[in-house]
JSON list of C-alpha atoms in Angstrom, two decimals:
[
{"chain": "A", "resi": 1, "resn": "MET", "atom": "CA", "xyz": [96.08, 85.13, 94.56]},
{"chain": "A", "resi": 2, "resn": "LYS", "atom": "CA", "xyz": [93.76, 85.00, 97.56]},
{"chain": "A", "resi": 3, "resn": "ILE", "atom": "CA", "xyz": [90.37, 83.30, 97.63]},
{"chain": "A", "resi": 4, "resn": "GLU", "atom": "CA", "xyz": [87.75, 84.66, 100.02]},
{"chain": "A", "resi": 5, "resn": "VAL", "atom": "CA", "xyz": [84.69, 82.54, 100.75]},
{"chain": "A", "resi": 6, "resn": "ILE", "atom": "CA", "xyz": [81.37, 83.60, 102.26]},
{"chain": "A", "resi": 7, "resn": "ALA", "atom": "CA", "xyz": [80.37, 81.62, 105.37]},
{"chain": "A", "resi": 8, "resn": "ASP", "atom": "CA", "xyz": [77.33, 81.95, 107.60]},
{"chain": "A", "resi": 9, "resn": "SER", "atom": "CA", "xyz": [78.06, 79.26, 110.19]},
{"chain": "A", "resi": 10, "resn": "LEU", "atom": "CA", "xyz": [80.90, 77.62, 112.06]},
{"chain": "A", "resi": 11, "resn": "GLU", "atom": "CA", "xyz": [80.52, 74.49, 109.92]},
{"chain": "A", "resi": 12, "resn": "ASP", "atom": "CA", "xyz": [80.72, 76.57, 106.74]},
{"chain": "A", "resi": 13, "resn": "ALA", "atom": "CA", "xyz": [83.86, 78.28, 107.96]},
{"chain": "A", "resi": 14, "resn": "PHE", "atom": "CA", "xyz": [85.52, 75.00, 108.97]},
{"chain": "A", "resi": 15, "resn": "ILE", "atom": "CA", "xyz": [84.81, 73.44, 105.57]},
{"chain": "A", "resi": 16, "resn": "ALA", "atom": "CA", "xyz": [86.10, 76.49, 103.69]},
{"chain": "A", "resi": 17, "resn": "GLU", "atom": "CA", "xyz": [89.32, 76.65, 105.69]},
{"chain": "A", "resi": 18, "resn": "LYS", "atom": "CA", "xyz": [89.98, 72.92, 105.32]},
{"chain": "A", "resi": 19, "resn": "ALA", "atom": "CA", "xyz": [89.39, 73.13, 101.55]},
{"chain": "A", "resi": 20, "resn": "GLY", "atom": "CA", "xyz": [91.99, 75.87, 101.21]},
{"chain": "A", "resi": 21, "resn": "ALA", "atom": "CA", "xyz": [90.17, 79.21, 101.41]},
{"chain": "A", "resi": 22, "resn": "ASP", "atom": "CA", "xyz": [92.51, 82.06, 102.32]},
{"chain": "A", "resi": 23, "resn": "ARG", "atom": "CA", "xyz": [89.96, 84.18, 104.13]},
{"chain": "A", "resi": 24, "resn": "ILE", "atom": "CA", "xyz": [86.34, 84.07, 105.33]},
{"chain": "A", "resi": 25, "resn": "GLU", "atom": "CA", "xyz": [83.68, 86.73, 104.95]},
{"chain": "A", "resi": 26, "resn": "LEU", "atom": "CA", "xyz": [81.35, 85.92, 107.84]},
{"chain": "A", "resi": 27, "resn": "VAL", "atom": "CA", "xyz": [77.73, 86.97, 107.32]},
{"chain": "A", "resi": 28, "resn": "ALA", "atom": "CA", "xyz": [74.13, 86.25, 108.20]},
{"chain": "A", "resi": 29, "resn": "GLY", "atom": "CA", "xyz": [71.25, 86.51, 105.73]},
{"chain": "A", "resi": 30, "resn": "MET", "atom": "CA", "xyz": [73.09, 85.46, 102.59]},
{"chain": "A", "resi": 31, "resn": "LEU", "atom": "CA", "xyz": [69.84, 85.56, 100.61]},
{"chain": "A", "resi": 32, "resn": "GLU", "atom": "CA", "xyz": [69.54, 89.23, 101.58]},
{"chain": "A", "resi": 33, "resn": "GLY", "atom": "CA", "xyz": [73.02, 90.10, 100.38]},
{"chain": "A", "resi": 34, "resn": "GLY", "atom": "CA", "xyz": [74.69, 89.59, 103.75]},
{"chain": "A", "resi": 35, "resn": "LEU", "atom": "CA", "xyz": [73.92, 91.01, 107.20]},
{"chain": "A", "resi": 36, "resn": "THR", "atom": "CA", "xyz": [75.83, 91.25, 110.48]},
{"chain": "A", "resi": 37, "resn": "PRO", "atom": "CA", "xyz": [76.03, 87.80, 112.12]},
{"chain": "A", "resi": 38, "resn": "SER", "atom": "CA", "xyz": [75.36, 87.15, 115.80]},
{"chain": "A", "resi": 39, "resn": "TYR", "atom": "CA", "xyz": [78.08, 87.73, 118.34]},
{"chain": "A", "resi": 40, "resn": "GLY", "atom": "CA", "xyz": [77.98, 84.04, 119.21]},
{"chain": "A", "resi": 41, "resn": "ILE", "atom": "CA", "xyz": [78.85, 82.98, 115.68]},
{"chain": "A", "resi": 42, "resn": "ILE", "atom": "CA", "xyz": [81.52, 85.66, 115.38]},
{"chain": "A", "resi": 43, "resn": "GLN", "atom": "CA", "xyz": [83.20, 84.47, 118.56]},
{"chain": "A", "resi": 44, "resn": "GLN", "atom": "CA", "xyz": [83.02, 80.78, 117.64]},
{"chain": "A", "resi": 45, "resn": "VAL", "atom": "CA", "xyz": [84.41, 81.25, 114.15]},
{"chain": "A", "resi": 46, "resn": "CYS", "atom": "CA", "xyz": [87.18, 83.64, 115.17]},
{"chain": "A", "resi": 47, "resn": "GLN", "atom": "CA", "xyz": [88.34, 81.32, 117.96]},
{"chain": "A", "resi": 48, "resn": "ALA", "atom": "CA", "xyz": [88.19, 78.19, 115.82]},
{"chain": "A", "resi": 49, "resn": "LEU", "atom": "CA", "xyz": [89.83, 79.30, 112.58]},
{"chain": "A", "resi": 50, "resn": "THR", "atom": "CA", "xyz": [93.44, 80.09, 111.78]},
{"chain": "A", "resi": 51, "resn": "ILE", "atom": "CA", "xyz": [92.69, 82.02, 108.56]},
{"chain": "A", "resi": 52, "resn": "PRO", "atom": "CA", "xyz": [91.50, 85.66, 108.66]},
{"chain": "A", "resi": 53, "resn": "VAL", "atom": "CA", "xyz": [87.82, 86.38, 109.32]},
{"chain": "A", "resi": 54, "resn": "GLN", "atom": "CA", "xyz": [86.17, 89.52, 107.94]},
{"chain": "A", "resi": 55, "resn": "VAL", "atom": "CA", "xyz": [82.78, 90.27, 109.49]},
{"chain": "A", "resi": 56, "resn": "MET", "atom": "CA", "xyz": [79.96, 91.93, 107.56]},
{"chain": "A", "resi": 57, "resn": "ILE", "atom": "CA", "xyz": [78.70, 95.13, 109.22]},
{"chain": "A", "resi": 58, "resn": "ARG", "atom": "CA", "xyz": [75.24, 95.68, 107.78]},
{"chain": "A", "resi": 59, "resn": "PRO", "atom": "CA", "xyz": [72.23, 96.17, 110.10]},
{"chain": "A", "resi": 60, "resn": "HIS", "atom": "CA", "xyz": [69.51, 95.73, 107.47]},
{"chain": "A", "resi": 61, "resn": "SER", "atom": "CA", "xyz": [68.99, 94.84, 103.84]},
{"chain": "A", "resi": 62, "resn": "ARG", "atom": "CA", "xyz": [67.19, 98.03, 102.77]},
{"chain": "A", "resi": 63, "resn": "GLY", "atom": "CA", "xyz": [70.01, 99.36, 100.66]},
{"chain": "A", "resi": 64, "resn": "PHE", "atom": "CA", "xyz": [73.17, 101.09, 101.87]},
{"chain": "A", "resi": 65, "resn": "VAL", "atom": "CA", "xyz": [71.82, 104.40, 103.12]},
{"chain": "A", "resi": 66, "resn": "TYR", "atom": "CA", "xyz": [71.91, 104.49, 106.92]},
{"chain": "A", "resi": 67, "resn": "SER", "atom": "CA", "xyz": [70.37, 106.71, 109.57]},
{"chain": "A", "resi": 68, "resn": "SER", "atom": "CA", "xyz": [72.32, 108.05, 112.55]},
{"chain": "A", "resi": 69, "resn": "LYS", "atom": "CA", "xyz": [70.73, 105.32, 114.66]},
{"chain": "A", "resi": 70, "resn": "ASP", "atom": "CA", "xyz": [71.84, 102.67, 112.13]},
{"chain": "A", "resi": 71, "resn": "LEU", "atom": "CA", "xyz": [75.38, 104.03, 112.34]},
{"chain": "A", "resi": 72, "resn": "GLN", "atom": "CA", "xyz": [75.42, 103.76, 116.11]},
{"chain": "A", "resi": 73, "resn": "VAL", "atom": "CA", "xyz": [74.40, 100.10, 115.80]},
{"chain": "A", "resi": 74, "resn": "MET", "atom": "CA", "xyz": [77.16, 99.52, 113.23]},
{"chain": "A", "resi": 75, "resn": "ILE", "atom": "CA", "xyz": [79.76, 101.18, 115.45]},
{"chain": "A", "resi": 76, "resn": "LYS", "atom": "CA", "xyz": [78.73, 98.97, 118.38]},
{"chain": "A", "resi": 77, "resn": "ASP", "atom": "CA", "xyz": [78.98, 95.91, 116.15]},
{"chain": "A", "resi": 78, "resn": "ILE", "atom": "CA", "xyz": [82.48, 96.91, 115.04]},
{"chain": "A", "resi": 79, "resn": "GLU", "atom": "CA", "xyz": [83.52, 97.35, 118.68]},
{"chain": "A", "resi": 80, "resn": "GLN", "atom": "CA", "xyz": [82.23, 93.87, 119.43]},
{"chain": "A", "resi": 81, "resn": "CYS", "atom": "CA", "xyz": [84.12, 92.43, 116.45]},
{"chain": "A", "resi": 82, "resn": "LYS", "atom": "CA", "xyz": [87.33, 93.76, 117.97]},
{"chain": "A", "resi": 83, "resn": "LYS", "atom": "CA", "xyz": [86.55, 92.14, 121.31]},
{"chain": "A", "resi": 84, "resn": "LEU", "atom": "CA", "xyz": [85.57, 88.83, 119.73]},
{"chain": "A", "resi": 85, "resn": "GLY", "atom": "CA", "xyz": [88.77, 88.46, 117.72]},
{"chain": "A", "resi": 86, "resn": "ALA", "atom": "CA", "xyz": [87.75, 89.31, 114.15]},
{"chain": "A", "resi": 87, "resn": "THR", "atom": "CA", "xyz": [90.56, 90.14, 111.74]},
{"chain": "A", "resi": 88, "resn": "GLY", "atom": "CA", "xyz": [88.52, 92.81, 110.05]},
{"chain": "A", "resi": 89, "resn": "VAL", "atom": "CA", "xyz": [85.16, 94.21, 109.01]},
{"chain": "A", "resi": 90, "resn": "VAL", "atom": "CA", "xyz": [83.27, 94.66, 105.76]},
{"chain": "A", "resi": 91, "resn": "ILE", "atom": "CA", "xyz": [81.48, 97.99, 105.41]},
{"chain": "A", "resi": 92, "resn": "GLY", "atom": "CA", "xyz": [79.81, 100.17, 102.78]},
{"chain": "A", "resi": 93, "resn": "VAL", "atom": "CA", "xyz": [77.77, 103.39, 102.96]},
{"chain": "A", "resi": 94, "resn": "LEU", "atom": "CA", "xyz": [76.04, 105.59, 100.39]},
{"chain": "A", "resi": 95, "resn": "ASN", "atom": "CA", "xyz": [73.99, 108.76, 100.69]},
{"chain": "A", "resi": 96, "resn": "GLU", "atom": "CA", "xyz": [70.61, 109.49, 99.13]},
{"chain": "A", "resi": 97, "resn": "SER", "atom": "CA", "xyz": [72.33, 110.81, 96.00]},
{"chain": "A", "resi": 98, "resn": "GLY", "atom": "CA", "xyz": [74.15, 107.54, 95.40]},
{"chain": "A", "resi": 99, "resn": "LYS", "atom": "CA", "xyz": [77.55, 108.90, 96.37]},
{"chain": "A", "resi": 100, "resn": "ILE", "atom": "CA", "xyz": [79.87, 107.51, 99.04]},
{"chain": "A", "resi": 101, "resn": "ASP", "atom": "CA", "xyz": [78.65, 108.90, 102.38]},
{"chain": "A", "resi": 102, "resn": "GLU", "atom": "CA", "xyz": [81.98, 110.19, 103.59]},
{"chain": "A", "resi": 103, "resn": "GLY", "atom": "CA", "xyz": [80.70, 111.40, 106.94]},
{"chain": "A", "resi": 104, "resn": "ALA", "atom": "CA", "xyz": [79.33, 107.96, 107.79]},
{"chain": "A", "resi": 105, "resn": "LEU", "atom": "CA", "xyz": [82.39, 106.27, 106.31]},
{"chain": "A", "resi": 106, "resn": "GLN", "atom": "CA", "xyz": [84.72, 108.31, 108.50]},
{"chain": "A", "resi": 107, "resn": "GLU", "atom": "CA", "xyz": [82.74, 107.36, 111.61]},
{"chain": "A", "resi": 108, "resn": "LEU", "atom": "CA", "xyz": [82.93, 103.67, 110.74]},
{"chain": "A", "resi": 109, "resn": "LEU", "atom": "CA", "xyz": [86.63, 103.86, 109.90]},
{"chain": "A", "resi": 110, "resn": "HIS", "atom": "CA", "xyz": [87.34, 105.59, 113.20]},
{"chain": "A", "resi": 111, "resn": "ALA", "atom": "CA", "xyz": [85.61, 102.71, 115.01]},
{"chain": "A", "resi": 112, "resn": "SER", "atom": "CA", "xyz": [87.54, 100.21, 112.86]},
{"chain": "A", "resi": 113, "resn": "VAL", "atom": "CA", "xyz": [91.07, 101.36, 113.75]},
{"chain": "A", "resi": 114, "resn": "GLY", "atom": "CA", "xyz": [93.23, 98.27, 114.15]},
{"chain": "A", "resi": 115, "resn": "LEU", "atom": "CA", "xyz": [91.02, 96.12, 111.91]},
{"chain": "A", "resi": 116, "resn": "ASP", "atom": "CA", "xyz": [91.44, 95.09, 108.28]},
{"chain": "A", "resi": 117, "resn": "VAL", "atom": "CA", "xyz": [88.73, 96.99, 106.35]},
{"chain": "A", "resi": 118, "resn": "THR", "atom": "CA", "xyz": [86.94, 95.90, 103.17]},
{"chain": "A", "resi": 119, "resn": "PHE", "atom": "CA", "xyz": [84.49, 98.22, 101.40]},
{"chain": "A", "resi": 120, "resn": "HIS", "atom": "CA", "xyz": [81.77, 96.00, 99.95]},
{"chain": "A", "resi": 121, "resn": "ARG", "atom": "CA", "xyz": [79.54, 96.03, 96.88]},
{"chain": "A", "resi": 122, "resn": "ALA", "atom": "CA", "xyz": [77.74, 99.18, 97.93]},
{"chain": "A", "resi": 123, "resn": "LEU", "atom": "CA", "xyz": [80.26, 100.53, 95.45]},
{"chain": "A", "resi": 124, "resn": "ASP", "atom": "CA", "xyz": [78.38, 98.80, 92.63]},
{"chain": "A", "resi": 125, "resn": "GLU", "atom": "CA", "xyz": [75.18, 100.59, 93.67]},
{"chain": "A", "resi": 126, "resn": "SER", "atom": "CA", "xyz": [76.81, 104.02, 93.56]},
{"chain": "A", "resi": 127, "resn": "ARG", "atom": "CA", "xyz": [75.76, 106.51, 90.90]},
{"chain": "A", "resi": 128, "resn": "ASP", "atom": "CA", "xyz": [79.24, 106.59, 89.34]},
{"chain": "A", "resi": 129, "resn": "LEU", "atom": "CA", "xyz": [81.65, 103.70, 89.88]},
{"chain": "A", "resi": 130, "resn": "PHE", "atom": "CA", "xyz": [84.81, 105.63, 89.09]},
{"chain": "A", "resi": 131, "resn": "GLU", "atom": "CA", "xyz": [83.80, 108.71, 91.06]},
{"chain": "A", "resi": 132, "resn": "ALA", "atom": "CA", "xyz": [83.20, 106.44, 94.06]},
{"chain": "A", "resi": 133, "resn": "MET", "atom": "CA", "xyz": [86.60, 104.79, 93.63]},
{"chain": "A", "resi": 134, "resn": "GLU", "atom": "CA", "xyz": [88.26, 108.21, 93.61]},
{"chain": "A", "resi": 135, "resn": "VAL", "atom": "CA", "xyz": [86.72, 108.82, 97.03]},
{"chain": "A", "resi": 136, "resn": "LEU", "atom": "CA", "xyz": [87.62, 105.42, 98.49]},
{"chain": "A", "resi": 137, "resn": "GLN", "atom": "CA", "xyz": [91.26, 105.60, 97.51]},
{"chain": "A", "resi": 138, "resn": "GLN", "atom": "CA", "xyz": [91.59, 108.69, 99.70]},
{"chain": "A", "resi": 139, "resn": "TYR", "atom": "CA", "xyz": [91.19, 106.43, 102.73]},
{"chain": "A", "resi": 140, "resn": "PRO", "atom": "CA", "xyz": [94.28, 104.20, 103.13]},
{"chain": "A", "resi": 141, "resn": "GLN", "atom": "CA", "xyz": [92.57, 102.38, 106.00]},
{"chain": "A", "resi": 142, "resn": "ILE", "atom": "CA", "xyz": [90.41, 100.64, 103.35]},
{"chain": "A", "resi": 143, "resn": "ARG", "atom": "CA", "xyz": [92.59, 97.71, 102.34]},
{"chain": "A", "resi": 144, "resn": "ARG", "atom": "CA", "xyz": [90.35, 96.28, 99.60]},
{"chain": "A", "resi": 145, "resn": "VAL", "atom": "CA", "xyz": [87.15, 96.90, 97.67]},
{"chain": "A", "resi": 146, "resn": "LEU", "atom": "CA", "xyz": [84.78, 94.07, 96.80]},
{"chain": "A", "resi": 147, "resn": "THR", "atom": "CA", "xyz": [83.19, 94.83, 93.44]},
{"chain": "A", "resi": 148, "resn": "SER", "atom": "CA", "xyz": [81.59, 93.37, 90.35]},
{"chain": "A", "resi": 149, "resn": "GLY", "atom": "CA", "xyz": [82.81, 96.35, 88.36]},
{"chain": "A", "resi": 150, "resn": "GLY", "atom": "CA", "xyz": [79.36, 97.90, 88.45]},
{"chain": "A", "resi": 151, "resn": "LYS", "atom": "CA", "xyz": [77.82, 95.09, 86.41]},
{"chain": "A", "resi": 152, "resn": "ASP", "atom": "CA", "xyz": [75.57, 92.25, 87.55]},
{"chain": "A", "resi": 153, "resn": "THR", "atom": "CA", "xyz": [78.52, 89.87, 87.12]},
{"chain": "A", "resi": 154, "resn": "ALA", "atom": "CA", "xyz": [82.26, 90.55, 87.23]},
{"chain": "A", "resi": 155, "resn": "ILE", "atom": "CA", "xyz": [82.85, 88.67, 83.97]},
{"chain": "A", "resi": 156, "resn": "LYS", "atom": "CA", "xyz": [80.97, 91.45, 82.15]},
{"chain": "A", "resi": 157, "resn": "ALA", "atom": "CA", "xyz": [83.11, 94.19, 83.68]},
{"chain": "A", "resi": 158, "resn": "VAL", "atom": "CA", "xyz": [86.67, 93.46, 82.56]},
{"chain": "A", "resi": 159, "resn": "ASN", "atom": "CA", "xyz": [87.06, 96.94, 81.06]},
{"chain": "A", "resi": 160, "resn": "GLU", "atom": "CA", "xyz": [85.76, 98.54, 84.25]},
{"chain": "A", "resi": 161, "resn": "PHE", "atom": "CA", "xyz": [88.21, 96.53, 86.35]},
{"chain": "A", "resi": 162, "resn": "ARG", "atom": "CA", "xyz": [91.08, 97.65, 84.13]},
{"chain": "A", "resi": 163, "resn": "THR", "atom": "CA", "xyz": [90.02, 101.28, 84.46]},
{"chain": "A", "resi": 164, "resn": "MET", "atom": "CA", "xyz": [89.67, 101.02, 88.23]},
{"chain": "A", "resi": 165, "resn": "GLN", "atom": "CA", "xyz": [93.09, 99.41, 88.49]},
{"chain": "A", "resi": 166, "resn": "LYS", "atom": "CA", "xyz": [94.60, 102.35, 86.62]},
{"chain": "A", "resi": 167, "resn": "GLN", "atom": "CA", "xyz": [92.83, 104.65, 89.07]},
{"chain": "A", "resi": 168, "resn": "VAL", "atom": "CA", "xyz": [94.16, 103.02, 92.22]},
{"chain": "A", "resi": 169, "resn": "GLY", "atom": "CA", "xyz": [97.58, 102.09, 90.86]},
{"chain": "A", "resi": 170, "resn": "HIS", "atom": "CA", "xyz": [99.88, 100.25, 93.25]},
{"chain": "A", "resi": 171, "resn": "LYS", "atom": "CA", "xyz": [99.09, 102.32, 96.34]},
{"chain": "A", "resi": 172, "resn": "GLY", "atom": "CA", "xyz": [95.30, 102.20, 96.37]},
{"chain": "A", "resi": 173, "resn": "PRO", "atom": "CA", "xyz": [92.99, 99.51, 97.73]},
{"chain": "A", "resi": 174, "resn": "THR", "atom": "CA", "xyz": [93.14, 96.01, 96.28]},
{"chain": "A", "resi": 175, "resn": "LEU", "atom": "CA", "xyz": [90.30, 95.23, 93.86]},
{"chain": "A", "resi": 176, "resn": "MET", "atom": "CA", "xyz": [88.62, 92.01, 94.96]},
{"chain": "A", "resi": 177, "resn": "ALA", "atom": "CA", "xyz": [86.43, 90.65, 92.17]},
{"chain": "A", "resi": 178, "resn": "GLY", "atom": "CA", "xyz": [83.13, 89.04, 93.06]},
{"chain": "A", "resi": 179, "resn": "ALA", "atom": "CA", "xyz": [79.64, 88.22, 91.74]},
{"chain": "A", "resi": 180, "resn": "GLY", "atom": "CA", "xyz": [78.98, 85.60, 89.11]},
{"chain": "A", "resi": 181, "resn": "LEU", "atom": "CA", "xyz": [82.48, 84.10, 89.03]},
{"chain": "A", "resi": 182, "resn": "SER", "atom": "CA", "xyz": [82.54, 80.31, 88.92]},
{"chain": "A", "resi": 183, "resn": "LEU", "atom": "CA", "xyz": [84.45, 77.21, 87.88]},
{"chain": "A", "resi": 184, "resn": "ASP", "atom": "CA", "xyz": [83.23, 77.81, 84.33]},
{"chain": "A", "resi": 185, "resn": "ASN", "atom": "CA", "xyz": [84.46, 81.37, 83.89]},
{"chain": "A", "resi": 186, "resn": "ILE", "atom": "CA", "xyz": [87.20, 82.12, 86.42]},
{"chain": "A", "resi": 187, "resn": "SER", "atom": "CA", "xyz": [90.03, 81.24, 84.01]},
{"chain": "A", "resi": 188, "resn": "GLU", "atom": "CA", "xyz": [88.53, 83.51, 81.33]},
{"chain": "A", "resi": 189, "resn": "PHE", "atom": "CA", "xyz": [88.18, 86.35, 83.82]},
{"chain": "A", "resi": 190, "resn": "LEU", "atom": "CA", "xyz": [91.71, 86.06, 85.18]},
{"chain": "A", "resi": 191, "resn": "ALA", "atom": "CA", "xyz": [93.15, 85.89, 81.67]},
{"chain": "A", "resi": 192, "resn": "ALA", "atom": "CA", "xyz": [91.50, 89.24, 80.98]},
{"chain": "A", "resi": 193, "resn": "PHE", "atom": "CA", "xyz": [92.10, 90.81, 84.40]},
{"chain": "A", "resi": 194, "resn": "PRO", "atom": "CA", "xyz": [94.69, 89.25, 86.74]},
{"chain": "A", "resi": 195, "resn": "ALA", "atom": "CA", "xyz": [92.94, 90.01, 90.01]},
{"chain": "A", "resi": 196, "resn": "LYS", "atom": "CA", "xyz": [94.91, 89.57, 93.23]},
{"chain": "A", "resi": 197, "resn": "GLU", "atom": "CA", "xyz": [91.85, 88.54, 95.24]},
{"chain": "A", "resi": 198, "resn": "ILE", "atom": "CA", "xyz": [88.64, 86.72, 94.30]},
{"chain": "A", "resi": 199, "resn": "HIS", "atom": "CA", "xyz": [85.42, 86.46, 96.31]},
{"chain": "A", "resi": 200, "resn": "PHE", "atom": "CA", "xyz": [83.11, 83.43, 96.05]},
{"chain": "A", "resi": 201, "resn": "GLY", "atom": "CA", "xyz": [79.64, 82.75, 97.37]},
{"chain": "A", "resi": 202, "resn": "LYS", "atom": "CA", "xyz": [77.25, 80.44, 95.56]},
{"chain": "A", "resi": 203, "resn": "ALA", "atom": "CA", "xyz": [79.97, 79.15, 93.24]},
{"chain": "A", "resi": 204, "resn": "VAL", "atom": "CA", "xyz": [81.55, 77.10, 96.03]},
{"chain": "A", "resi": 205, "resn": "ARG", "atom": "CA", "xyz": [78.30, 75.58, 97.30]},
{"chain": "A", "resi": 206, "resn": "HIS", "atom": "CA", "xyz": [76.54, 72.41, 96.30]},
{"chain": "A", "resi": 207, "resn": "ASP", "atom": "CA", "xyz": [74.15, 73.09, 93.40]},
{"chain": "A", "resi": 208, "resn": "SER", "atom": "CA", "xyz": [75.43, 76.70, 93.40]},
{"chain": "A", "resi": 209, "resn": "SER", "atom": "CA", "xyz": [72.82, 77.50, 96.04]},
{"chain": "A", "resi": 210, "resn": "TYR", "atom": "CA", "xyz": [73.07, 79.54, 99.23]},
{"chain": "A", "resi": 211, "resn": "GLU", "atom": "CA", "xyz": [70.65, 77.03, 100.73]},
{"chain": "A", "resi": 212, "resn": "LYS", "atom": "CA", "xyz": [73.24, 74.26, 100.36]},
{"chain": "A", "resi": 213, "resn": "PRO", "atom": "CA", "xyz": [76.53, 73.71, 102.25]},
{"chain": "A", "resi": 214, "resn": "ILE", "atom": "CA", "xyz": [79.98, 74.56, 100.95]},
{"chain": "A", "resi": 215, "resn": "ASP", "atom": "CA", "xyz": [81.43, 72.02, 98.55]},
{"chain": "A", "resi": 216, "resn": "THR", "atom": "CA", "xyz": [85.04, 71.19, 99.43]},
{"chain": "A", "resi": 217, "resn": "GLU", "atom": "CA", "xyz": [85.78, 69.90, 95.93]},
{"chain": "A", "resi": 218, "resn": "ARG", "atom": "CA", "xyz": [84.61, 73.13, 94.29]},
{"chain": "A", "resi": 219, "resn": "ILE", "atom": "CA", "xyz": [87.04, 75.18, 96.36]},
{"chain": "A", "resi": 220, "resn": "LYS", "atom": "CA", "xyz": [89.87, 72.79, 95.57]},
{"chain": "A", "resi": 221, "resn": "LYS", "atom": "CA", "xyz": [89.07, 72.96, 91.85]},
{"chain": "A", "resi": 222, "resn": "LEU", "atom": "CA", "xyz": [88.91, 76.74, 91.95]},
{"chain": "A", "resi": 223, "resn": "LYS", "atom": "CA", "xyz": [92.29, 76.92, 93.65]},
{"chain": "A", "resi": 224, "resn": "SER", "atom": "CA", "xyz": [93.70, 74.68, 90.94]},
{"chain": "A", "resi": 225, "resn": "LEU", "atom": "CA", "xyz": [92.21, 76.84, 88.18]},
{"chain": "A", "resi": 226, "resn": "VAL", "atom": "CA", "xyz": [93.43, 80.04, 89.80]},
{"chain": "A", "resi": 227, "resn": "LYS", "atom": "CA", "xyz": [96.93, 78.63, 90.21]},
{"chain": "A", "resi": 228, "resn": "SER", "atom": "CA", "xyz": [97.13, 77.67, 86.54]},
{"chain": "A", "resi": 229, "resn": "SER", "atom": "CA", "xyz": [95.73, 80.97, 85.26]}
]
């Protein structure tokens, strides 16, 4: 079981690693759902940490439909992530119809060769969750998919997770559960769906707020709960 924690600063990342996080998702603009962080932060975090760092590639918060100019920015950001030492990138693209934008996805994947790729919760905004998963599993370069199972919280989507797992089998991308999981419900969720990877944001922060720093004790408690589940 791997625990991924959202960080938006070097201090965040240090605290998460020390507390036992297995991987960092490095972002800016957490209140906007996560945006691409500055090159300075990417470089600092990647040089300082020993655990993997996945960098969010998202140029704006106006949904997940991107223009050709947006894509060029994203490609440049991915190229910089390679130079700055990131382990991987976090991407997600839809078209106006709510389907996976395969043309844009292929461009981003081409730029991401050599990096560990996560497809993010754009999946949960797609018009058909399972149709989108069928598309994503055709791209072996995508190592994992971050999803809430199409619901506002993962705890409400156990049946969807089970169906997606049947879709991807053992050869498809890993399903990383995120959104709404906490100390209070993680054991219940894992009892119903034994996820291999879990993603935490507010749940590991003081007062469960993105405006507060990461709480070391919350991560330690989560690791203990996950281990016993």
